């Protein structure tokens, strides 16, 4: 049986075909332009693929409330053409199959929980740290929704005492994303993060913010695994620095072996590597086919 | 049918009897002393009550992992006699009925979700602000557990620029609880909170920390209701100040009517009033009887 997956990002759509075990058999990449240009290419790709269901992990914010009249729409994005666009509806009118629909980061969290680093666990939190910061939350065997969906990239954090960068979030200036997403690194140091030395102080600062956010997440949600993906996390020197910050912030308060001696196995890279988002979208499609709540 | 409820707090145990609709018919209060003194009184109270099940909402940290050899124990409390005490085991050896077992704040969150301010919703977050700060999380129709249970009173927050109080948390000094629980107010202003004027600047500071934590919780979990209980929240002037802080912190980013125009109905007092903890424990007992996962 074959399932479709759409990892809908702000710069590109990755569409793929896979099976119910998370194996992705083929994929293409389509640039994210106006929906009238991008979506027909997506439909064209799936046209002859005979998929049993399609899962979508989308950039947001999106409406994931099944009782809402705008369920399936992209909501308040500044991205031209996408504000209020009925993304899910456009796909549904082309394919009469079950659809899974959630945020890109919730999809990645789900993929990691089903087939990745958190396989077999009932909870995990997935962070993507790149152009922005997104957080997907899987808890008690379900993705966390609510009023809308988590937007954990925008939490307020304590500033590092030596950091005078004003932040770049248009809503909150110096929230987590405003201080720690890729563009914050570039604006603060006047050079792309990928060009900074591995021992540049930028990474200590980055770990300070990531470690603070993760410690707060552990205190609020007690997840069984923290998975860190996205372009910035290709800087592998960040992992030990982040773990040290988490250890310092918790200071032994939460008594769990995973946090006391097991942080190397607790704060990890995606088990699915760069496939977390696409495989997670695939998993949403498989779940939709099986009529499973996610 | 009658059910037992135990709200086990650090200073007193409230034991009660109620029905499956959340009506509490009677109750007693027993001081929290050494377990060898307190627990026999609890057992004595329930001895002839013929309850179908008992729910316990306990001070913590506690072990709520059903697969753990120390399930049902109090874990690392500094309270004399309770560190490692098999609380649930002691009750189980006295009564051959199903038991519900969770933290006091998770019990209160559950009570609010089943019978209180969040009735009919799939998610809510309950804060108790008193001697300490505790956070119970109900999400996707379930209480949030994980590695252990949430300890959201200890998250790190941004300091108010005018606040030089060092904090009083023995683990983290100036975490949320260290800056905003009842003892922080008293130590900072050298007088009990209940004796401060309603327009004292203490309340703005208090609202600053509560509003910051709540905004971060909304961003991480997107709950459908925030319920604020505990002794400090008897200061009703805090509510509008807290809502203003939440509004300022979110700055319109999360597009949900409840957050944009509906904060008065979104950040509220417990619907069950001072009964939230006891009724929540009762609800845990009812769920245990029905073999429902909570």
Coordinates of C-alpha atoms in Angstrom, one line a residue:
Chain A
X1 CA 0.0 0.0 0.0
X2 CA 1.3 3.5 -0.9
X3 CA 0.8 6.7 0.9
X4 CA 1.4 10.3 0.0
X5 CA 3.3 12.8 2.1
X6 CA 3.6 16.6 1.8
X7 CA 6.1 18.5 3.8
X8 CA 4.9 22.1 3.1
X9 CA 7.6 24.5 4.1
X10 CA 8.0 28.3 3.6
X11 CA 10.6 27.9 0.9
X12 CA 9.8 24.5 -0.6
X13 CA 7.3 21.8 -0.7
X14 CA 8.7 18.3 -0.5
X15 CA 6.2 15.7 -1.8
X16 CA 6.9 12.0 -1.5
X17 CA 5.5 8.5 -1.6
X18 CA 6.1 5.9 1.1
X19 CA 4.7 2.9 2.8
X20 CA 3.2 2.1 6.2
X21 CA 6.6 1.4 7.7
X22 CA 8.0 4.9 7.0
X23 CA 10.0 3.9 4.0
X24 CA 10.0 6.8 1.6
X25 CA 10.3 5.5 -2.0
X26 CA 10.5 8.6 -4.0
X27 CA 10.2 12.4 -3.6
X28 CA 10.3 15.7 -5.4
X29 CA 10.9 19.3 -4.3
X30 CA 8.7 22.2 -5.5
X31 CA 9.5 25.8 -4.7
X32 CA 6.9 27.6 -2.5
X33 CA 5.5 30.3 -4.7
X34 CA 1.9 31.6 -4.9
X35 CA -0.5 28.8 -4.1
X36 CA -2.0 29.0 -7.7
X37 CA 1.5 28.1 -9.0
X38 CA 2.6 25.6 -6.3
X39 CA -0.5 23.6 -5.6
X40 CA -1.2 22.5 -9.2
X41 CA 2.4 21.0 -9.3
X42 CA 1.7 19.2 -6.1
X43 CA -1.5 17.8 -7.5
X44 CA 0.2 16.8 -10.8
X45 CA 2.8 14.9 -8.8
X46 CA 0.3 12.7 -7.0
X47 CA -2.1 12.4 -9.9
X48 CA -1.0 8.9 -11.1
X49 CA 0.5 7.6 -7.8
X50 CA -2.7 5.9 -6.5
X51 CA -2.1 6.7 -2.9
X52 CA -4.4 5.3 -0.2
X53 CA -4.2 8.5 1.8
X54 CA -2.1 11.7 2.0
X55 CA -0.5 13.3 5.1
X56 CA 0.3 17.0 5.1
X57 CA 2.7 18.8 7.6
X58 CA 2.3 22.5 6.8
X59 CA 4.0 25.7 7.7
X60 CA 1.7 27.8 9.7
X61 CA -0.1 29.1 11.5
X62 CA -2.9 26.8 10.2
X63 CA -6.4 25.9 11.2
X64 CA -6.4 22.3 12.6
X65 CA -9.8 22.5 14.4
X66 CA -12.0 20.0 12.6
X67 CA -15.1 21.9 13.8
X68 CA -13.9 25.2 12.4
X69 CA -15.4 26.5 9.1
X70 CA -11.8 27.3 8.1
X71 CA -10.4 23.9 9.0
X72 CA -7.5 23.2 6.6
X73 CA -6.7 26.8 5.8
X74 CA -3.5 28.6 6.3
X75 CA -4.3 31.5 8.6
X76 CA -2.3 34.6 9.4
X77 CA 0.9 34.1 7.4
X78 CA 2.6 37.1 5.9
X79 CA 3.6 34.8 2.9
X80 CA 2.0 36.4 -0.2
X81 CA -1.1 34.5 -1.4
X82 CA -1.3 32.0 1.5
X83 CA -3.1 34.1 4.1
X84 CA -6.5 32.4 4.4
X85 CA -5.7 29.9 1.6
X86 CA -7.7 26.7 1.8
X87 CA -4.7 24.4 1.4
X88 CA -6.4 21.2 2.5
X89 CA -9.6 22.0 0.5
X90 CA -7.5 22.4 -2.7
X91 CA -6.0 18.9 -2.2
X92 CA -9.3 17.3 -1.2
X93 CA -11.0 18.5 -4.3
X94 CA -8.3 16.8 -6.4
X95 CA -8.1 13.5 -4.5
X96 CA -10.9 11.5 -2.9
X97 CA -8.7 9.9 -0.2
X98 CA -8.4 10.4 3.6
X99 CA -6.1 13.3 4.6
X100 CA -3.9 13.9 7.6
X101 CA -3.4 17.6 8.4
X102 CA -1.2 19.2 11.0
X103 CA 1.7 21.6 11.4
X104 CA 5.1 20.8 10.0
X105 CA 6.7 20.5 13.5
X106 CA 3.8 18.4 14.8
X107 CA 4.3 16.1 11.8
X108 CA 8.0 15.9 12.6
X109 CA 7.3 15.2 16.3
X110 CA 4.8 12.5 15.2
X111 CA 7.3 10.9 12.8
X112 CA 9.9 10.8 15.5
X113 CA 7.5 9.2 17.9
X114 CA 6.3 6.6 15.4
X115 CA 9.5 5.7 13.6
X116 CA 12.4 7.9 14.9
X117 CA 14.3 8.8 18.1
X118 CA 11.2 8.6 20.3
X119 CA 9.9 5.3 18.8
X120 CA 7.9 3.4 21.4
X121 CA 7.6 6.4 23.8
X122 CA 4.3 8.1 24.7
X123 CA 5.8 11.6 24.5
X124 CA 8.4 13.8 22.8
X125 CA 9.0 17.4 21.9
X126 CA 10.5 18.2 18.5
X127 CA 12.3 21.5 17.9
X128 CA 13.2 22.8 14.5
X129 CA 15.8 25.6 14.6
X130 CA 16.3 27.2 11.3
X131 CA 14.9 30.3 9.6
X132 CA 12.4 30.3 12.5
X133 CA 11.9 28.1 15.5
X134 CA 9.0 25.7 15.7
X135 CA 8.0 23.2 18.4
X136 CA 5.9 20.1 17.9
X137 CA 4.5 18.4 21.0
X138 CA 3.6 14.8 21.3
X139 CA 2.2 13.8 24.8
X140 CA 0.3 10.8 26.2
X141 CA 0.5 9.3 22.7
X142 CA -1.2 12.2 21.0
X143 CA -0.2 15.4 19.2
X144 CA -1.0 18.5 21.3
X145 CA -3.6 20.8 19.8
X146 CA -5.9 23.1 21.7
X147 CA -7.1 26.6 20.9
X148 CA -4.9 26.4 17.9
X149 CA -1.5 24.6 17.9
X150 CA 1.7 25.1 19.9
X151 CA 3.8 28.1 18.8
X152 CA 6.6 27.3 21.2
X153 CA 9.2 29.2 19.1
X154 CA 7.8 32.5 20.5
X155 CA 8.1 31.9 24.3
X156 CA 9.9 34.6 26.3
X157 CA 13.3 33.7 27.7
X158 CA 15.7 35.3 30.1
X159 CA 18.4 37.1 28.2
X160 CA 22.0 36.1 28.3
X161 CA 23.7 38.9 30.3
X162 CA 26.2 39.6 27.5
X163 CA 23.7 39.6 24.7
X164 CA 22.6 43.1 23.5
X165 CA 21.1 42.0 20.2
X166 CA 17.6 43.5 20.0
X167 CA 16.0 40.4 18.4
X168 CA 14.2 40.1 15.1
X169 CA 10.7 38.8 15.8
X170 CA 8.2 41.2 14.3
X171 CA 5.7 40.3 17.0
X172 CA 7.9 40.0 20.1
X173 CA 11.4 41.3 19.2
X174 CA 13.5 39.2 21.6
X175 CA 11.4 36.1 22.1
X176 CA 13.1 32.7 21.7
X177 CA 12.9 32.8 17.9
X178 CA 13.9 36.5 17.8
X179 CA 17.1 35.7 19.7
X180 CA 18.0 32.2 18.6
X181 CA 16.7 31.3 15.1
X182 CA 19.2 31.3 12.2
X183 CA 18.6 35.0 11.2
X184 CA 19.3 36.1 14.8
X185 CA 22.7 34.5 14.7
X186 CA 23.4 36.1 11.3
X187 CA 22.2 39.6 12.4
X188 CA 24.0 39.4 15.7
X189 CA 27.4 38.3 14.4
X190 CA 27.1 39.9 10.9
X191 CA 28.0 36.6 9.3
X192 CA 26.0 33.4 8.6
X193 CA 26.1 30.8 11.4
X194 CA 27.5 28.2 9.0
X195 CA 30.6 30.5 8.6
X196 CA 31.3 30.9 12.3
X197 CA 34.1 28.8 13.9
X198 CA 32.9 25.8 15.9
X199 CA 34.3 27.4 19.1
X200 CA 32.8 30.9 18.4
X201 CA 31.0 32.3 21.4
X202 CA 27.9 32.4 19.2
X203 CA 27.3 28.8 20.0
X204 CA 27.4 29.2 23.8
X205 CA 24.8 32.0 23.4
X206 CA 22.7 29.7 21.2
X207 CA 23.0 26.9 23.7
X208 CA 22.0 29.2 26.5
X209 CA 18.7 30.0 24.8
X210 CA 18.0 26.5 23.6
X211 CA 18.9 25.0 26.9
X212 CA 16.7 27.4 28.8
X213 CA 13.7 26.7 26.6
X214 CA 14.3 23.0 26.8
X215 CA 14.5 23.1 30.6
X216 CA 11.3 25.0 30.8
X217 CA 9.7 22.4 28.4
X218 CA 10.8 19.6 30.6
X219 CA 9.3 21.3 33.7
X220 CA 6.0 22.0 31.9
X221 CA 5.6 18.7 30.0
X222 CA 8.0 16.1 31.3
X223 CA 8.5 14.6 27.8
X224 CA 10.4 11.3 27.4
X225 CA 12.6 12.7 24.6
X226 CA 13.7 16.0 23.2
X227 CA 14.6 15.9 19.5
X228 CA 16.4 18.9 17.9
X229 CA 16.3 19.3 14.1
X230 CA 16.6 22.1 11.6
X231 CA 19.5 23.8 9.9
X232 CA 21.1 25.4 13.0
X233 CA 21.2 22.0 14.7
X234 CA 23.6 20.8 12.0
X235 CA 26.2 22.5 14.2
X236 CA 26.8 19.4 16.3
X237 CA 29.0 21.2 18.8
X238 CA 25.7 22.6 20.1
X239 CA 24.5 19.4 21.6
X240 CA 26.9 19.1 24.5
X241 CA 26.6 22.8 25.2
X242 CA 22.8 22.5 25.3
X243 CA 22.8 19.5 27.6
X244 CA 25.1 21.4 30.0
X245 CA 22.7 24.3 30.0
X246 CA 19.7 22.0 30.7
X247 CA 21.6 20.3 33.5
X248 CA 22.5 23.6 35.0
X249 CA 19.0 25.0 34.8
X250 CA 17.2 21.9 36.2
X251 CA 19.9 21.6 38.9
X252 CA 18.9 18.1 39.9
X253 CA 15.3 19.1 40.7
X254 CA 13.5 16.7 38.5
X255 CA 14.4 13.2 39.7
X256 CA 14.6 11.1 36.6
X257 CA 17.6 9.0 35.5
X258 CA 17.2 10.3 31.9
X259 CA 17.8 13.9 33.2
X260 CA 20.4 13.1 35.8
X261 CA 22.8 10.8 34.0
X262 CA 21.2 10.2 30.6
X263 CA 21.1 13.5 28.9
X264 CA 23.2 12.2 25.9
X265 CA 20.3 9.9 25.1
X266 CA 17.6 12.3 26.0
X267 CA 18.4 15.4 24.0
X268 CA 19.2 14.0 20.5
X269 CA 19.2 14.6 16.8
X270 CA 16.2 13.4 14.8
X271 CA 16.3 9.6 14.4
X272 CA 14.9 10.1 10.9
X273 CA 17.5 12.7 10.1
X274 CA 16.4 15.2 7.4
X275 CA 13.4 12.9 6.7
X276 CA 11.6 13.7 10.0
X277 CA 9.2 16.2 8.4
X278 CA 8.4 14.2 5.3
X279 CA 8.2 10.8 7.2
X280 CA 6.1 12.5 9.8
X281 CA 3.7 13.7 7.1
X282 CA 3.6 10.2 5.7
X283 CA 2.8 8.9 9.2
X284 CA -0.1 11.4 9.4
X285 CA -1.4 10.0 6.1
X286 CA -1.1 6.4 7.4
X287 CA -3.0 7.4 10.5
X288 CA -5.7 9.1 8.5
X289 CA -6.1 6.0 6.4
X290 CA -6.5 3.9 9.6
X291 CA -8.9 6.5 11.1
X292 CA -6.5 6.8 14.1
X293 CA -6.6 10.0 16.1
X294 CA -3.2 11.6 16.3
Chain B
X1 CA -22.6 5.2 44.7
X2 CA -20.1 6.8 46.9
X3 CA -16.4 7.6 46.2
X4 CA -13.6 8.7 48.4
X5 CA -11.3 11.6 47.8
X6 CA -8.0 12.6 49.4
X7 CA -6.4 15.9 48.7
X8 CA -3.0 15.4 50.3
X9 CA -1.3 18.7 50.9
X10 CA 1.9 19.7 52.6
X11 CA 0.1 21.1 55.6
X12 CA -3.2 19.2 55.7
X13 CA -5.0 16.3 54.2
X14 CA -8.6 16.9 53.2
X15 CA -10.5 13.6 53.0
X16 CA -14.0 13.5 51.6
X17 CA -16.9 11.5 50.3
X18 CA -18.7 12.4 47.1
X19 CA -20.7 11.0 44.2
X20 CA -20.1 10.5 40.5
X21 CA -21.4 14.0 39.8
X22 CA -18.8 15.8 41.8
X23 CA -21.1 16.5 44.8
X24 CA -19.0 16.4 48.0
X25 CA -21.2 15.2 50.8
X26 CA -18.8 15.4 53.7
X27 CA -15.2 16.0 54.5
X28 CA -12.6 16.2 57.3
X29 CA -9.2 17.8 57.6
X30 CA -6.2 16.1 59.1
X31 CA -2.9 17.8 59.7
X32 CA 0.1 16.6 57.7
X33 CA 2.5 15.1 60.2
X34 CA 4.7 12.0 59.9
X35 CA 3.0 9.4 57.7
X36 CA 2.8 7.0 60.7
X37 CA 0.6 9.5 62.4
X38 CA -1.4 11.0 59.5
X39 CA -2.2 7.9 57.4
X40 CA -3.9 5.8 60.1
X41 CA -6.3 8.8 60.6
X42 CA -7.0 8.8 56.9
X43 CA -7.7 5.0 57.0
X44 CA -9.9 5.4 60.0
X45 CA -12.0 8.0 58.3
X46 CA -12.7 5.8 55.3
X47 CA -13.1 2.6 57.2
X48 CA -16.9 2.5 57.4
X49 CA -17.7 4.6 54.4
X50 CA -18.0 1.8 51.9
X51 CA -16.6 3.7 49.0
X52 CA -16.5 2.1 45.5
X53 CA -13.1 3.7 44.8
X54 CA -10.7 6.4 46.2
X55 CA -8.9 9.1 44.3
X56 CA -5.8 10.7 45.6
X57 CA -4.3 14.1 44.6
X58 CA -1.0 14.3 46.4
X59 CA 1.7 16.8 47.1
X60 CA 4.9 15.8 45.3
X61 CA 7.0 14.9 43.7
X62 CA 5.4 11.5 43.5
X63 CA 5.9 8.4 41.3
X64 CA 3.0 8.1 38.9
X65 CA 4.6 5.6 36.5
X66 CA 2.5 2.4 36.7
X67 CA 5.5 0.4 35.5
X68 CA 7.8 1.7 38.1
X69 CA 8.7 -0.4 41.2
X70 CA 8.1 2.7 43.3
X71 CA 4.7 3.6 41.8
X72 CA 2.6 5.3 44.4
X73 CA 5.5 6.5 46.5
X74 CA 6.3 10.1 47.4
X75 CA 9.8 10.6 46.0
X76 CA 12.3 13.4 46.9
X77 CA 10.4 15.6 49.3
X78 CA 12.2 17.4 52.1
X79 CA 9.1 16.8 54.3
X80 CA 10.2 14.6 57.3
X81 CA 9.1 11.0 57.0
X82 CA 7.6 11.3 53.5
X83 CA 10.7 10.9 51.4
X84 CA 10.2 7.5 49.7
X85 CA 7.0 6.7 51.6
X86 CA 4.7 4.3 49.9
X87 CA 1.6 6.4 50.2
X88 CA -0.6 4.5 47.7
X89 CA 0.6 1.2 49.0
X90 CA -0.5 2.1 52.6
X91 CA -4.0 2.9 51.4
X92 CA -4.2 -0.1 49.1
X93 CA -3.4 -2.5 52.0
X94 CA -6.3 -1.0 53.9
X95 CA -8.9 -0.9 51.2
X96 CA -9.5 -3.3 48.4
X97 CA -11.0 -0.8 45.9
X98 CA -9.6 0.8 42.7
X99 CA -7.4 3.9 43.4
X100 CA -6.8 7.0 41.3
X101 CA -3.4 8.5 42.0
X102 CA -1.9 11.7 40.6
X103 CA -0.4 15.0 41.8
X104 CA -2.5 17.5 43.6
X105 CA -2.4 20.0 40.8
X106 CA -3.1 17.4 38.1
X107 CA -6.1 16.4 40.2
X108 CA -7.3 20.0 40.4
X109 CA -6.8 20.4 36.6
X110 CA -8.8 17.2 36.1
X111 CA -11.6 18.4 38.4
X112 CA -11.8 21.7 36.5
X113 CA -12.0 19.8 33.2
X114 CA -14.7 17.4 34.3
X115 CA -16.9 19.6 36.5
X116 CA -15.4 23.1 36.7
X117 CA -14.4 26.0 34.6
X118 CA -13.1 23.9 31.7
X119 CA -16.0 21.5 31.7
X120 CA -16.6 20.1 28.2
X121 CA -13.1 21.2 27.0
X122 CA -10.3 18.9 25.9
X123 CA -7.6 21.0 27.6
X124 CA -6.8 23.3 30.4
X125 CA -3.9 24.3 32.6
X126 CA -4.4 24.7 36.3
X127 CA -2.1 26.9 38.4
X128 CA -2.0 26.9 42.2
X129 CA -0.2 29.9 43.6
X130 CA 0.3 29.6 47.3
X131 CA 3.2 28.4 49.5
X132 CA 4.6 27.1 46.3
X133 CA 3.5 27.2 42.6
X134 CA 2.2 24.1 41.0
X135 CA 0.9 23.5 37.5
X136 CA -1.5 20.7 36.4
X137 CA -1.8 20.1 32.6
X138 CA -4.8 18.5 30.9
X139 CA -4.4 18.2 27.2
X140 CA -6.2 16.2 24.4
X141 CA -8.6 14.9 27.1
X142 CA -5.8 13.5 29.3
X143 CA -3.6 14.6 32.2
X144 CA 0.0 15.1 31.1
X145 CA 2.5 12.7 32.5
X146 CA 5.8 11.7 30.9
X147 CA 9.2 11.1 32.5
X148 CA 7.6 12.1 35.7
X149 CA 4.9 14.8 36.0
X150 CA 5.0 18.5 35.2
X151 CA 6.8 20.8 37.7
X152 CA 5.8 24.0 35.9
X153 CA 6.3 26.1 39.0
X154 CA 10.0 25.9 38.5
X155 CA 10.3 27.4 35.0
X156 CA 12.8 30.2 34.5
X157 CA 11.3 33.6 33.7
X158 CA 12.6 36.9 32.7
X159 CA 13.0 39.1 35.7
X160 CA 11.1 42.3 36.1
X161 CA 13.6 45.2 35.6
X162 CA 12.8 46.7 39.0
X163 CA 12.9 43.4 41.0
X164 CA 16.1 42.8 43.0
X165 CA 14.7 40.1 45.2
X166 CA 17.1 37.1 45.1
X167 CA 14.4 34.5 45.1
X168 CA 13.8 31.7 47.6
X169 CA 13.7 28.4 45.7
X170 CA 16.3 26.1 47.2
X171 CA 17.0 24.6 43.7
X172 CA 16.8 27.5 41.4
X173 CA 16.7 30.7 43.5
X174 CA 14.8 32.9 41.1
X175 CA 12.6 30.5 39.2
X176 CA 8.9 31.2 38.9
X177 CA 8.1 29.8 42.3
X178 CA 11.2 31.5 43.8
X179 CA 10.0 34.9 42.6
X180 CA 6.2 34.6 42.7
X181 CA 4.9 32.1 45.3
X182 CA 3.5 33.5 48.6
X183 CA 6.8 33.4 50.5
X184 CA 8.5 35.4 47.7
X185 CA 5.9 38.2 48.2
X186 CA 6.4 38.1 52.0
X187 CA 10.2 38.0 51.8
X188 CA 10.3 40.8 49.2
X189 CA 8.0 43.2 50.9
X190 CA 8.6 42.1 54.5
X191 CA 4.9 41.7 55.1
X192 CA 2.4 39.0 54.2
X193 CA 0.7 39.4 50.9
X194 CA -2.7 39.4 52.5
X195 CA -1.7 42.6 54.4
X196 CA -0.6 44.5 51.3
X197 CA -2.9 47.2 49.8
X198 CA -4.8 46.1 46.7
X199 CA -3.0 48.8 44.7
X200 CA 0.5 48.0 46.1
X201 CA 3.1 47.5 43.4
X202 CA 3.6 44.0 44.6
X203 CA 0.6 42.9 42.6
X204 CA 1.9 44.4 39.4
X205 CA 5.1 42.5 39.9
X206 CA 3.2 39.3 40.7
X207 CA 1.1 39.7 37.6
X208 CA 4.2 40.3 35.6
X209 CA 5.5 36.8 36.5
X210 CA 2.2 35.0 36.3
X211 CA 1.4 36.7 32.9
X212 CA 4.7 35.7 31.5
X213 CA 4.4 32.1 32.6
X214 CA 0.9 31.9 31.3
X215 CA 1.8 33.4 27.9
X216 CA 4.6 30.9 27.6
X217 CA 2.2 28.1 28.5
X218 CA -0.3 29.3 25.8
X219 CA 2.5 29.3 23.3
X220 CA 3.7 25.8 24.2
X221 CA 0.4 24.1 24.8
X222 CA -2.4 26.2 23.4
X223 CA -4.8 25.2 26.2
X224 CA -8.5 26.1 25.9
X225 CA -8.7 27.5 29.5
X226 CA -6.3 28.8 32.1
X227 CA -7.5 28.3 35.7
X228 CA -5.8 30.1 38.6
X229 CA -6.3 28.9 42.1
X230 CA -4.4 28.9 45.5
X231 CA -4.2 31.4 48.3
X232 CA -2.4 34.2 46.4
X233 CA -5.2 34.1 43.8
X234 CA -7.7 35.2 46.4
X235 CA -6.3 38.7 45.5
X236 CA -8.8 39.2 42.8
X237 CA -7.2 42.5 41.7
X238 CA -4.5 40.2 40.1
X239 CA -6.8 38.9 37.4
X240 CA -7.1 42.0 35.2
X241 CA -3.4 42.7 35.7
X242 CA -2.5 39.2 34.6
X243 CA -4.7 39.3 31.6
X244 CA -3.0 42.6 30.6
X245 CA 0.4 41.0 30.8
X246 CA -0.7 38.0 28.8
X247 CA -2.1 40.3 26.1
X248 CA 1.1 42.3 26.0
X249 CA 3.3 39.3 25.8
X250 CA 1.4 37.5 23.1
X251 CA 1.0 40.8 21.2
X252 CA -1.7 39.4 18.9
X253 CA 0.5 36.6 17.6
X254 CA -1.8 33.7 18.3
X255 CA -4.9 34.2 16.4
X256 CA -7.8 32.9 18.5
X257 CA -10.8 34.8 19.6
X258 CA -10.3 33.6 23.2
X259 CA -7.0 35.3 23.3
X260 CA -7.9 38.4 21.4
X261 CA -11.2 39.5 22.9
X262 CA -12.0 36.8 25.3
X263 CA -9.4 36.8 28.0
X264 CA -11.9 37.5 30.7
X265 CA -13.4 34.1 30.1
X266 CA -10.1 32.5 29.3
X267 CA -8.0 33.2 32.4
X268 CA -10.4 32.5 35.3
X269 CA -10.8 31.4 38.9
X270 CA -11.5 27.7 39.6
X271 CA -15.1 26.9 38.7
X272 CA -15.1 24.5 41.7
X273 CA -13.7 27.3 44.0
X274 CA -11.8 25.9 46.9
X275 CA -13.1 22.4 46.1
X276 CA -11.0 22.0 42.9
X277 CA -8.4 19.8 44.6
X278 CA -10.8 17.6 46.5
X279 CA -13.3 17.3 43.7
X280 CA -10.5 16.6 41.3
X281 CA -9.3 13.8 43.6
X282 CA -12.9 12.5 43.7
X283 CA -13.0 12.6 39.9
X284 CA -9.8 10.5 39.8
X285 CA -11.5 8.0 42.0
X286 CA -14.6 7.9 39.8
X287 CA -12.3 7.4 36.7
X288 CA -10.4 4.6 38.5
X289 CA -13.7 2.9 39.2
X290 CA -14.7 3.1 35.6
X291 CA -11.3 2.0 34.5
X292 CA -10.9 5.2 32.5
X293 CA -7.4 6.4 31.6
X294 CA -7.0 10.0 32.8

